[in-house]
PDB file of C-alpha atoms in Angstrom:
ATOM      1  CA  MET A 278      -4.346-184.033 128.290  1.00 78.00           C
ATOM      2  CA  GLN A 279      -6.930-185.924 126.275  1.00 87.00           C
ATOM      3  CA  GLY A 280      -8.663-184.072 123.519  1.00 95.00           C
ATOM      4  CA  TRP A 281      -8.370-182.899 119.960  1.00 96.00           C
ATOM      5  CA  THR A 282      -5.322-181.124 118.624  1.00 96.00           C
ATOM      6  CA  LEU A 283      -5.848-177.757 116.855  1.00 97.00           C
ATOM      7  CA  THR A 284      -3.006-176.823 114.549  1.00 97.00           C
ATOM      8  CA  TRP A 285      -2.306-174.155 111.932  1.00 98.00           C
ATOM      9  CA  ASP A 286       0.770-172.496 110.536  1.00 97.00           C
ATOM     10  CA  ARG A 287       1.085-170.069 113.365  1.00 98.00           C
ATOM     11  CA  GLY A 288      -0.060-172.053 116.379  1.00 98.00           C
ATOM     12  CA  ARG A 289      -1.368-175.058 118.139  1.00 98.00           C
ATOM     13  CA  ALA A 290      -3.585-176.003 121.054  1.00 98.00           C
ATOM     14  CA  VAL A 291      -5.597-178.859 122.675  1.00 98.00           C
ATOM     15  CA  VAL A 292      -9.419-178.805 122.994  1.00 98.00           C
ATOM     16  CA  THR A 293     -10.879-181.149 125.646  1.00 98.00           C
ATOM     17  CA  PRO A 294     -14.250-182.854 125.436  1.00 97.00           C
ATOM     18  CA  ALA A 295     -14.977-181.671 129.047  1.00 97.00           C
ATOM     19  CA  GLY A 296     -16.218-178.138 128.772  1.00 98.00           C
ATOM     20  CA  ALA A 297     -14.904-177.685 125.247  1.00 98.00           C
ATOM     21  CA  MET A 298     -11.960-176.010 126.911  1.00 98.00           C
ATOM     22  CA  LEU A 299      -8.990-174.702 124.917  1.00 98.00           C
ATOM     23  CA  HIS A 300      -5.735-175.561 126.625  1.00 98.00           C
ATOM     24  CA  HIS A 301      -1.994-175.319 126.019  1.00 98.00           C
ATOM     25  CA  LEU A 302      -2.344-172.608 123.320  1.00 98.00           C
ATOM     26  CA  THR A 303       0.978-171.681 121.722  1.00 98.00           C
ATOM     27  CA  PHE A 304       1.430-168.938 119.188  1.00 98.00           C
ATOM     28  CA  ASP A 305       4.325-168.815 116.724  1.00 98.00           C
ATOM     29  CA  LEU A 306       5.454-165.212 116.541  1.00 97.00           C
ATOM     30  CA  GLY A 307       8.086-165.772 113.841  1.00 94.00           C
ATOM     31  CA  ASN A 308      11.885-165.606 114.002  1.00 91.00           C
ATOM     32  CA  GLY A 309      11.929-168.641 116.251  1.00 92.00           C
ATOM     33  CA  ARG A 310       9.838-166.932 118.980  1.00 95.00           C
ATOM     34  CA  SER A 311       6.633-168.224 120.552  1.00 97.00           C
ATOM     35  CA  VAL A 312       4.235-167.358 123.398  1.00 98.00           C
ATOM     36  CA  ALA A 313       1.934-169.641 125.427  1.00 98.00           C
ATOM     37  CA  PRO A 314      -0.465-167.085 127.022  1.00 98.00           C
ATOM     38  CA  PHE A 315      -2.674-169.297 129.223  1.00 98.00           C
ATOM     39  CA  ALA A 316      -2.249-170.413 132.778  1.00 98.00           C
ATOM     40  CA  GLU A 317      -2.614-174.111 133.380  1.00 98.00           C
ATOM     41  CA  ALA A 318      -3.167-175.753 136.797  1.00 97.00           C
ATOM     42  CA  ALA A 319      -0.429-177.973 138.197  1.00 96.00           C
ATOM     43  CA  TRP A 320      -2.869-180.751 139.052  1.00 96.00           C
ATOM     44  CA  HIS A 321      -3.945-181.799 135.500  1.00 97.00           C
ATOM     45  CA  ASP A 322      -1.932-185.059 135.831  1.00 94.00           C
ATOM     46  CA  GLU A 323      -2.700-185.824 139.447  1.00 96.00           C
ATOM     47  CA  PRO A 324      -4.911-188.941 139.790  1.00 95.00           C
ATOM     48  CA  GLU A 325      -6.168-187.988 143.242  1.00 96.00           C
ATOM     49  CA  ILE A 326      -7.517-184.714 141.770  1.00 96.00           C
ATOM     50  CA  GLN A 327      -8.780-186.032 138.413  1.00 96.00           C
ATOM     51  CA  GLY A 328     -10.584-188.911 140.175  1.00 96.00           C
ATOM     52  CA  ASP A 329     -12.292-186.695 142.685  1.00 96.00           C
ATOM     53  CA  GLU A 330     -15.860-186.237 141.405  1.00 93.00           C
ATOM     54  CA  THR A 331     -16.654-183.923 144.284  1.00 95.00           C
ATOM     55  CA  LEU A 332     -14.671-181.320 142.355  1.00 95.00           C
ATOM     56  CA  ALA A 333     -16.242-179.731 139.342  1.00 94.00           C
ATOM     57  CA  GLN A 334     -14.811-180.898 136.069  1.00 95.00           C
ATOM     58  CA  HIS A 335     -13.806-177.378 135.062  1.00 96.00           C
ATOM     59  CA  LEU A 336     -11.948-177.039 138.279  1.00 95.00           C
ATOM     60  CA  ARG A 337     -10.092-180.313 137.728  1.00 96.00           C
ATOM     61  CA  LEU A 338      -9.000-178.991 134.300  1.00 96.00           C
ATOM     62  CA  LEU A 339      -8.549-175.380 135.403  1.00 97.00           C
ATOM     63  CA  GLY A 340      -6.733-173.138 133.009  1.00 98.00           C
ATOM     64  CA  GLY A 341      -7.032-172.281 129.331  1.00 98.00           C
ATOM     65  CA  GLU A 342     -10.292-170.799 128.054  1.00 98.00           C
ATOM     66  CA  TRP A 343     -13.933-171.763 127.834  1.00 98.00           C
ATOM     67  CA  ALA A 344     -17.472-170.307 127.666  1.00 98.00           C
ATOM     68  CA  CYS A 345     -19.905-170.143 130.609  1.00 98.00           C
ATOM     69  CA  VAL A 346     -23.709-170.220 129.937  1.00 97.00           C
ATOM     70  CA  PRO A 347     -25.083-169.385 132.410  1.00 96.00           C
ATOM     71  CA  PHE A 348     -22.146-167.620 134.022  1.00 96.00           C
ATOM     72  CA  GLY A 349     -21.327-167.889 137.737  1.00 94.00           C
ATOM     73  CA  THR A 350     -23.582-169.198 140.443  1.00 89.00           C
ATOM     74  CA  THR A 351     -27.277-168.996 139.646  1.00 90.00           C
ATOM     75  CA  GLN A 352     -30.592-170.588 140.628  1.00 88.00           C
ATOM     76  CA  ILE A 353     -30.950-171.629 137.038  1.00 90.00           C
ATOM     77  CA  ASP A 354     -28.170-174.186 137.078  1.00 92.00           C
ATOM     78  CA  PRO A 355     -26.606-175.964 140.058  1.00 88.00           C
ATOM     79  CA  GLY A 356     -23.163-176.118 138.352  1.00 88.00           C
ATOM     80  CA  HIS A 357     -20.939-173.041 138.877  1.00 93.00           C
ATOM     81  CA  HIS A 358     -20.447-171.521 135.446  1.00 96.00           C
ATOM     82  CA  GLY A 359     -23.221-173.671 133.959  1.00 96.00           C
ATOM     83  CA  TYR A 360     -23.810-177.223 132.796  1.00 97.00           C
ATOM     84  CA  GLY A 361     -21.643-176.808 129.664  1.00 98.00           C
ATOM     85  CA  SER A 362     -18.526-175.988 131.749  1.00 97.00           C
ATOM     86  CA  ASN A 363     -18.558-179.453 133.244  1.00 95.00           C
ATOM     87  CA  ALA A 364     -20.303-181.641 130.631  1.00 97.00           C
ATOM     88  CA  GLU A 365     -18.687-183.719 127.811  1.00 97.00           C
ATOM     89  CA  TRP A 366     -19.141-182.032 124.490  1.00 98.00           C
ATOM     90  CA  GLU A 367     -19.524-183.805 121.159  1.00 98.00           C
ATOM     91  CA  LEU A 368     -17.209-183.326 118.196  1.00 97.00           C
ATOM     92  CA  VAL A 369     -19.154-181.908 115.169  1.00 97.00           C
ATOM     93  CA  GLU A 370     -16.220-181.223 112.903  1.00 92.00           C
ATOM     94  CA  ASP A 371     -12.453-181.579 113.160  1.00 93.00           C
ATOM     95  CA  GLY A 372     -11.263-179.764 110.031  1.00 88.00           C
ATOM     96  CA  GLU A 373      -8.034-178.179 108.956  1.00 89.00           C
ATOM     97  CA  GLY A 374      -7.246-175.598 111.621  1.00 94.00           C
ATOM     98  CA  THR A 375     -10.785-175.665 112.945  1.00 97.00           C
ATOM     99  CA  ILE A 376     -12.701-177.543 115.622  1.00 98.00           C
ATOM    100  CA  HIS A 377     -16.497-177.451 116.046  1.00 98.00           C
ATOM    101  CA  LEU A 378     -18.093-178.906 119.172  1.00 98.00           C
ATOM    102  CA  ALA A 379     -21.711-178.952 120.600  1.00 98.00           C
ATOM    103  CA  CYS A 380     -23.242-179.654 123.940  1.00 98.00           C
ATOM    104  CA  ALA A 381     -26.901-180.699 124.436  1.00 98.00           C
ATOM    105  CA  PHE A 382     -28.285-179.563 127.790  1.00 98.00           C
ATOM    106  CA  PRO A 383     -30.566-181.723 129.951  1.00 97.00           C
ATOM    107  CA  ALA A 384     -34.397-181.528 129.565  1.00 97.00           C
ATOM    108  CA  GLY A 385     -35.883-178.756 131.616  1.00 95.00           C
ATOM    109  CA  HIS A 386     -32.874-176.495 131.443  1.00 96.00           C
ATOM    110  CA  PRO A 387     -33.616-173.147 129.721  1.00 96.00           C
ATOM    111  CA  VAL A 388     -30.684-173.760 127.450  1.00 97.00           C
ATOM    112  CA  GLU A 389     -31.192-176.381 124.750  1.00 98.00           C
ATOM    113  CA  ARG A 390     -27.787-176.372 123.093  1.00 98.00           C
ATOM    114  CA  LEU A 391     -24.412-174.673 122.969  1.00 98.00           C
ATOM    115  CA  GLU A 392     -22.059-174.802 119.944  1.00 98.00           C
ATOM    116  CA  ARG A 393     -18.553-173.575 119.795  1.00 98.00           C
ATOM    117  CA  ARG A 394     -16.081-173.189 116.901  1.00 98.00           C
ATOM    118  CA  ILE A 395     -12.447-172.589 117.396  1.00 98.00           C
ATOM    119  CA  ARG A 396     -10.288-171.641 114.365  1.00 98.00           C
ATOM    120  CA  GLY A 397      -6.603-170.853 114.002  1.00 98.00           C
ATOM    121  CA  VAL A 398      -6.262-167.884 111.673  1.00 98.00           C
ATOM    122  CA  PRO A 399      -3.993-168.851 108.750  1.00 98.00           C
ATOM    123  CA  GLY A 400      -0.877-166.685 108.574  1.00 97.00           C
ATOM    124  CA  LYS A 401      -1.608-165.058 111.952  1.00 98.00           C
ATOM    125  CA  ALA A 402      -0.728-165.656 115.546  1.00 98.00           C
ATOM    126  CA  ALA A 403      -4.463-165.558 116.353  1.00 98.00           C
ATOM    127  CA  VAL A 404      -7.362-167.786 117.196  1.00 98.00           C
ATOM    128  CA  GLU A 405     -10.953-166.925 116.599  1.00 98.00           C
ATOM    129  CA  PHE A 406     -13.977-168.289 118.431  1.00 98.00           C
ATOM    130  CA  SER A 407     -17.666-168.387 117.821  1.00 98.00           C
ATOM    131  CA  LEU A 408     -20.317-169.278 120.423  1.00 98.00           C
ATOM    132  CA  ARG A 409     -23.871-170.151 119.580  1.00 98.00           C
ATOM    133  CA  VAL A 410     -26.677-170.389 122.236  1.00 98.00           C
ATOM    134  CA  VAL A 411     -30.050-171.951 121.563  1.00 98.00           C
ATOM    135  CA  THR A 412     -32.679-171.838 124.379  1.00 98.00           C
ATOM    136  CA  ARG A 413     -35.858-173.715 124.897  1.00 98.00           C
ATOM    137  CA  ILE A 414     -37.747-170.684 126.296  1.00 97.00           C
ATOM    138  CA  ASP A 415     -37.578-166.921 126.139  1.00 97.00           C
ATOM    139  CA  CYS A 416     -35.197-166.002 128.920  1.00 95.00           C
ATOM    140  CA  ALA A 417     -32.407-163.716 130.119  1.00 94.00           C
ATOM    141  CA  LEU A 418     -29.246-165.378 131.404  1.00 95.00           C
ATOM    142  CA  PRO A 419     -25.947-164.208 132.786  1.00 95.00           C
ATOM    143  CA  ILE A 420     -23.221-165.326 130.355  1.00 97.00           C
ATOM    144  CA  GLY A 421     -19.417-165.010 130.266  1.00 98.00           C
ATOM    145  CA  LEU A 422     -16.121-166.039 128.660  1.00 98.00           C
ATOM    146  CA  HIS A 423     -13.369-167.452 130.868  1.00 98.00           C
ATOM    147  CA  PRO A 424      -9.777-167.333 129.630  1.00 98.00           C
ATOM    148  CA  ILE A 425      -7.109-167.503 132.373  1.00 98.00           C
ATOM    149  CA  PHE A 426      -3.794-165.886 131.438  1.00 98.00           C
ATOM    150  CA  LYS A 427      -0.346-166.518 132.937  1.00 97.00           C
ATOM    151  CA  LEU A 428       1.062-164.229 135.570  1.00 96.00           C
ATOM    152  CA  PRO A 429       4.799-163.767 135.241  1.00 94.00           C
ATOM    153  CA  GLU A 430       7.029-164.317 138.263  1.00 90.00           C
ATOM    154  CA  THR A 431       8.516-160.778 138.351  1.00 93.00           C
ATOM    155  CA  THR A 432       6.499-158.124 140.089  1.00 94.00           C
ATOM    156  CA  GLY A 433       4.837-155.534 137.889  1.00 94.00           C
ATOM    157  CA  THR A 434       6.036-156.807 134.477  1.00 96.00           C
ATOM    158  CA  LEU A 435       2.580-157.680 133.019  1.00 97.00           C
ATOM    159  CA  HIS A 436       0.881-154.408 131.998  1.00 98.00           C
ATOM    160  CA  LEU A 437      -2.857-154.425 131.479  1.00 98.00           C
ATOM    161  CA  GLU A 438      -4.113-152.231 128.678  1.00 98.00           C
ATOM    162  CA  PRO A 439      -7.903-152.138 128.815  1.00 98.00           C
ATOM    163  CA  ALA A 440     -10.121-150.277 126.425  1.00 98.00           C
ATOM    164  CA  PRO A 441     -12.028-147.382 128.070  1.00 98.00           C
ATOM    165  CA  PHE A 442     -14.440-148.426 130.774  1.00 97.00           C
ATOM    166  CA  GLU A 443     -17.051-146.423 132.777  1.00 96.00           C
ATOM    167  CA  ARG A 444     -16.007-147.542 136.259  1.00 95.00           C
ATOM    168  CA  GLY A 445     -14.421-150.339 138.167  1.00 96.00           C
ATOM    169  CA  GLN A 446     -15.765-152.028 141.364  1.00 95.00           C
ATOM    170  CA  VAL A 447     -14.347-154.456 143.770  1.00 96.00           C
ATOM    171  CA  PHE A 448     -16.389-157.545 144.732  1.00 95.00           C
ATOM    172  CA  PRO A 449     -19.037-156.357 147.123  1.00 93.00           C
ATOM    173  CA  GLU A 450     -18.382-159.035 149.789  1.00 92.00           C
ATOM    174  CA  PRO A 451     -15.095-160.357 151.210  1.00 92.00           C
ATOM    175  CA  PHE A 452     -13.888-162.383 148.260  1.00 94.00           C
ATOM    176  CA  GLN A 453     -11.565-164.670 150.157  1.00 93.00           C
ATOM    177  CA  PRO A 454     -12.012-163.751 153.832  1.00 93.00           C
ATOM    178  CA  GLY A 455      -8.695-163.121 155.536  1.00 94.00           C
ATOM    179  CA  VAL A 456      -6.851-163.172 152.212  1.00 96.00           C
ATOM    180  CA  SER A 457      -8.307-160.498 149.923  1.00 97.00           C
ATOM    181  CA  ARG A 458      -6.961-157.011 150.514  1.00 97.00           C
ATOM    182  CA  LEU A 459      -8.981-154.766 148.176  1.00 97.00           C
ATOM    183  CA  ALA A 460     -11.681-152.652 149.884  1.00 97.00           C
ATOM    184  CA  THR A 461     -14.932-154.454 149.587  1.00 96.00           C
ATOM    185  CA  GLY A 462     -17.306-152.869 147.070  1.00 94.00           C
ATOM    186  CA  SER A 463     -15.066-149.807 146.521  1.00 95.00           C
ATOM    187  CA  LEU A 464     -15.290-147.991 143.186  1.00 95.00           C
ATOM    188  CA  PHE A 465     -12.403-146.755 140.981  1.00 97.00           C
ATOM    189  CA  SER A 466     -11.894-145.041 137.696  1.00 96.00           C
ATOM    190  CA  ARG A 467      -8.264-146.186 137.061  1.00 96.00           C
ATOM    191  CA  LEU A 468      -6.628-149.551 137.374  1.00 97.00           C
ATOM    192  CA  ASP A 469      -3.551-148.010 138.949  1.00 96.00           C
ATOM    193  CA  ALA A 470      -5.449-146.606 141.978  1.00 95.00           C
ATOM    194  CA  VAL A 471      -7.687-149.176 143.704  1.00 97.00           C
ATOM    195  CA  ASP A 472      -8.387-148.822 147.405  1.00 97.00           C
ATOM    196  CA  THR A 473      -7.347-151.542 149.908  1.00 97.00           C
ATOM    197  CA  LEU A 474      -8.667-152.417 153.333  1.00 96.00           C
ATOM    198  CA  ASP A 475      -5.813-150.567 154.988  1.00 93.00           C
ATOM    199  CA  GLY A 476      -6.503-147.418 153.074  1.00 89.00           C
ATOM    200  CA  GLU A 477      -3.419-147.515 150.740  1.00 90.00           C
ATOM    201  CA  PRO A 478      -4.268-147.588 147.042  1.00 95.00           C
ATOM    202  CA  VAL A 479      -2.657-150.291 144.903  1.00 96.00           C
ATOM    203  CA  SER A 480      -2.198-150.709 141.173  1.00 97.00           C
ATOM    204  CA  LEU A 481      -3.780-153.469 139.144  1.00 98.00           C
ATOM    205  CA  ALA A 482      -2.409-152.040 135.975  1.00 98.00           C
ATOM    206  CA  ALA A 483       0.885-153.897 136.405  1.00 97.00           C
ATOM    207  CA  LEU A 484       0.863-157.443 137.726  1.00 97.00           C
ATOM    208  CA  PRO A 485       1.796-159.381 139.753  1.00 96.00           C
ATOM    209  CA  ALA A 486       1.020-156.857 142.478  1.00 94.00           C
ATOM    210  CA  PRO A 487       2.845-157.392 145.804  1.00 92.00           C
ATOM    211  CA  GLY A 488       0.507-158.412 148.621  1.00 92.00           C
ATOM    212  CA  LEU A 489      -2.429-159.278 146.458  1.00 95.00           C
ATOM    213  CA  PHE A 490      -3.272-163.004 146.528  1.00 96.00           C
ATOM    214  CA  GLU A 491      -6.914-163.434 145.638  1.00 97.00           C
ATOM    215  CA  GLU A 492      -9.080-160.593 144.222  1.00 98.00           C
ATOM    216  CA  LEU A 493     -12.067-160.043 141.950  1.00 98.00           C
ATOM    217  CA  VAL A 494     -13.062-156.724 140.348  1.00 98.00           C
ATOM    218  CA  GLN A 495     -15.513-155.861 137.657  1.00 97.00           C
ATOM    219  CA  LEU A 496     -14.986-153.251 134.949  1.00 97.00           C
ATOM    220  CA  TRP A 497     -18.381-151.908 133.991  1.00 96.00           C
ATOM    221  CA  LYS A 498     -19.065-150.932 130.455  1.00 96.00           C
ATOM    222  CA  LEU A 499     -15.682-151.878 129.010  1.00 97.00           C
ATOM    223  CA  GLU A 500     -15.298-151.262 125.329  1.00 97.00           C
ATOM    224  CA  GLY A 501     -14.617-154.847 124.279  1.00 97.00           C
ATOM    225  CA  SER A 502     -10.807-155.468 124.536  1.00 98.00           C
ATOM    226  CA  ILE A 503      -7.860-155.860 126.912  1.00 98.00           C
ATOM    227  CA  ALA A 504      -4.239-156.289 125.885  1.00 98.00           C
ATOM    228  CA  LEU A 505      -1.518-157.817 128.106  1.00 98.00           C
ATOM    229  CA  ARG A 506       1.929-156.378 127.533  1.00 98.00           C
ATOM    230  CA  ASP A 507       4.650-158.595 128.935  1.00 96.00           C
ATOM    231  CA  GLU A 508       7.910-156.587 129.432  1.00 92.00           C
ATOM    232  CA  THR A 509      10.028-159.596 130.201  1.00 91.00           C
ATOM    233  CA  ALA A 510       8.826-161.811 127.375  1.00 93.00           C
ATOM    234  CA  GLY A 511       8.585-158.881 124.945  1.00 95.00           C
ATOM    235  CA  THR A 512       5.072-159.819 123.791  1.00 97.00           C
ATOM    236  CA  ARG A 513       1.588-158.331 123.740  1.00 98.00           C
ATOM    237  CA  VAL A 514      -1.482-160.672 123.849  1.00 98.00           C
ATOM    238  CA  ARG A 515      -4.735-159.038 122.815  1.00 98.00           C
ATOM    239  CA  PHE A 516      -8.254-160.317 123.710  1.00 98.00           C
ATOM    240  CA  GLU A 517     -11.118-158.818 121.774  1.00 98.00           C
ATOM    241  CA  TRP A 518     -14.948-159.418 121.966  1.00 98.00           C
ATOM    242  CA  ASP A 519     -18.383-158.035 121.129  1.00 98.00           C
ATOM    243  CA  LYS A 520     -19.249-155.456 123.790  1.00 97.00           C
ATOM    244  CA  GLY A 521     -22.908-155.865 122.849  1.00 97.00           C
ATOM    245  CA  ALA A 522     -22.832-159.487 123.989  1.00 98.00           C
ATOM    246  CA  PHE A 523     -20.420-158.947 126.926  1.00 98.00           C
ATOM    247  CA  PRO A 524     -20.690-155.347 128.083  1.00 97.00           C
ATOM    248  CA  HIS A 525     -18.627-155.786 131.277  1.00 97.00           C
ATOM    249  CA  CYS A 526     -15.464-157.617 132.253  1.00 98.00           C
ATOM    250  CA  LEU A 527     -14.226-159.369 135.419  1.00 98.00           C
ATOM    251  CA  LEU A 528     -10.566-159.412 136.429  1.00 98.00           C
ATOM    252  CA  TRP A 529      -9.847-162.404 138.625  1.00 98.00           C
ATOM    253  CA  ILE A 530      -6.340-162.200 140.199  1.00 98.00           C
ATOM    254  CA  SER A 531      -5.210-165.381 141.755  1.00 97.00           C
ATOM    255  CA  GLN A 532      -1.635-165.422 143.169  1.00 95.00           C
ATOM    256  CA  ALA A 533      -1.463-168.624 145.176  1.00 93.00           C
ATOM    257  CA  GLY A 534      -4.155-167.271 147.495  1.00 94.00           C
ATOM    258  CA  ARG A 535      -6.403-170.382 147.596  1.00 94.00           C
ATOM    259  CA  THR A 536      -5.295-173.131 149.962  1.00 93.00           C
ATOM    260  CA  ALA A 537      -8.113-175.630 149.771  1.00 94.00           C
ATOM    261  CA  LYS A 538      -8.020-178.784 147.592  1.00 95.00           C
ATOM    262  CA  PRO A 539      -7.015-178.799 144.731  1.00 96.00           C
ATOM    263  CA  TRP A 540      -5.458-175.331 144.888  1.00 95.00           C
ATOM    264  CA  ASN A 541      -3.089-175.966 147.820  1.00 93.00           C
ATOM    265  CA  GLY A 542      -1.595-172.509 147.337  1.00 93.00           C
ATOM    266  CA  ARG A 543      -0.075-173.315 143.927  1.00 94.00           C
ATOM    267  CA  PHE A 544      -2.286-171.631 141.303  1.00 96.00           C
ATOM    268  CA  ARG A 545      -1.347-168.420 139.667  1.00 97.00           C
ATOM    269  CA  GLY A 546      -3.390-166.805 136.915  1.00 98.00           C
ATOM    270  CA  LEU A 547      -5.289-163.793 135.662  1.00 98.00           C
ATOM    271  CA  GLY A 548      -8.856-164.402 134.589  1.00 98.00           C
ATOM    272  CA  ILE A 549     -10.039-161.812 132.024  1.00 98.00           C
ATOM    273  CA  GLU A 550     -13.752-162.632 131.787  1.00 98.00           C
ATOM    274  CA  PRO A 551     -16.037-160.612 129.583  1.00 98.00           C
ATOM    275  CA  VAL A 552     -19.552-160.939 131.073  1.00 97.00           C
ATOM    276  CA  ALA A 553     -23.167-159.921 130.852  1.00 96.00           C
ATOM    277  CA  SER A 554     -23.393-160.387 134.624  1.00 95.00           C
ATOM    278  CA  ALA A 555     -22.948-158.735 137.954  1.00 92.00           C
ATOM    279  CA  PHE A 556     -19.720-160.384 139.123  1.00 94.00           C
ATOM    280  CA  ASP A 557     -20.342-164.130 139.232  1.00 92.00           C
ATOM    281  CA  ARG A 558     -23.356-164.188 141.625  1.00 84.00           C
ATOM    282  CA  THR A 559     -26.880-163.368 140.591  1.00 73.00           C
ATOM    283  CA  ASP A 560     -27.827-162.934 144.258  1.00 72.00           C
ATOM    284  CA  LEU A 561     -25.729-159.807 144.309  1.00 67.00           C
ATOM    285  CA  LEU A 562     -28.297-157.950 142.144  1.00 56.00           C
ATOM    286  CA  ASP A 563     -29.756-155.704 144.748  1.00 52.00           C
ATOM    287  CA  GLY A 564     -30.505-151.936 144.640  1.00 49.00           C
ATOM    288  CA  SER A 565     -26.826-150.981 144.661  1.00 50.00           C
ATOM    289  CA  PHE A 566     -26.332-152.375 141.160  1.00 53.00           C
ATOM    290  CA  SER A 567     -27.648-151.228 137.770  1.00 56.00           C
ATOM    291  CA  ARG A 568     -29.376-154.133 135.998  1.00 64.00           C
ATOM    292  CA  GLU A 569     -28.212-152.874 132.682  1.00 77.00           C
ATOM    293  CA  GLY A 570     -26.172-155.503 130.890  1.00 87.00           C
ATOM    294  CA  VAL A 571     -26.169-158.061 133.680  1.00 92.00           C
ATOM    295  CA  SER A 572     -27.849-160.691 131.541  1.00 93.00           C
ATOM    296  CA  GLN A 573     -28.307-161.543 127.826  1.00 95.00           C
ATOM    297  CA  PRO A 574     -31.781-162.009 126.434  1.00 95.00           C
ATOM    298  CA  PHE A 575     -32.574-165.096 124.342  1.00 97.00           C
ATOM    299  CA  ARG A 576     -35.599-166.046 122.246  1.00 98.00           C
ATOM    300  CA  ALA A 577     -36.828-169.607 122.255  1.00 98.00           C
ATOM    301  CA  GLY A 578     -35.429-171.609 119.290  1.00 98.00           C
ATOM    302  CA  GLU A 579     -33.605-168.646 117.791  1.00 98.00           C
ATOM    303  CA  PRO A 580     -29.772-169.121 117.597  1.00 98.00           C
ATOM    304  CA  TRP A 581     -27.817-166.367 119.306  1.00 98.00           C
ATOM    305  CA  ASP A 582     -24.243-166.015 118.025  1.00 98.00           C
ATOM    306  CA  THR A 583     -21.182-164.071 119.109  1.00 98.00           C
ATOM    307  CA  ARG A 584     -17.520-164.084 118.109  1.00 98.00           C
ATOM    308  CA  TYR A 585     -14.256-163.136 119.873  1.00 98.00           C
ATOM    309  CA  ARG A 586     -10.494-163.392 119.217  1.00 98.00           C
ATOM    310  CA  ILE A 587      -7.170-163.810 121.015  1.00 98.00           C
ATOM    311  CA  SER A 588      -4.025-162.824 119.233  1.00 98.00           C
ATOM    312  CA  ALA A 589      -0.351-162.194 120.041  1.00 98.00           C
ATOM    313  CA  GLU A 590       2.563-160.165 118.656  1.00 97.00           C
ATOM    314  CA  ALA A 591       6.231-159.526 119.469  1.00 96.00           C
ATOM    315  CA  LEU A 592       6.905-156.006 120.786  1.00 95.00           C
ATOM    316  CA  ALA A 593       8.804-153.877 118.406  1.00 85.00           C
ATOM    317  CA  SER A 594      11.488-153.163 120.947  1.00 70.00           C
ATOM    318  CA  ALA A 595      11.977-156.805 121.891  1.00 59.00           C
TER     319      ALA A 595
END
């Protein structure tokens, strides 16, 4: 994979010009142990996929982590997850353990520029991110972050440990018709009891979940963190962000449920996507949704900044 290599004493990764995506992150946990938390698509090295410009660039390079401004499908930007998810970013600085990139948006777009800094934390199995948004006009945009974590092979061995949230909700339309099993639009208060179309509740608190292949749920008013405890690997990966910037969080569960090109039934991953958005579709904002926290306000020419962090540790019992 072409890009810049990020290295520090407790980890390494690759950052691609396309989308400023962080790929192949590996943390050194000490005592000869390591963990690579991100899912990576199998088609990164397939010429027939990489050369197919009908596929969005972020889809051709699916996996890892990147930022989406605007997030999802909007009338503002024809590219799903925004222009910056598919554009080539410029390198501003490649320093010791730090990479700084920027993306200029086309004339006429509400966004003028995005900047992204990625820094390995010295002495820590942790990476810190900053995102800066500069807009041309006063506006409110849906925004989000988009890391995709690995799903283990063994059922129920990856335990989700979210901070408190107000409520959960299943995508309000059939997410993948004929494939998705969660009850459309249903509400829940606990990850371990989510309604399905056949009336039997299922747990999303321990993944992979049997019989779930392609699902999307939103955790409304989540308090800014989720940890992933992997029993088999003996690790905990923690993702933390500013809940003021991203008050909600999507969970995208993909267990080989997509069969179209380039998926072909072979992608497995868990998207944990902090958002100021209602799911990933602005057209879903009807009277059934609160508009609180479904976009982020920006002032013309005034930089807006946020920070977030991904870290890992070995479990004490491992």
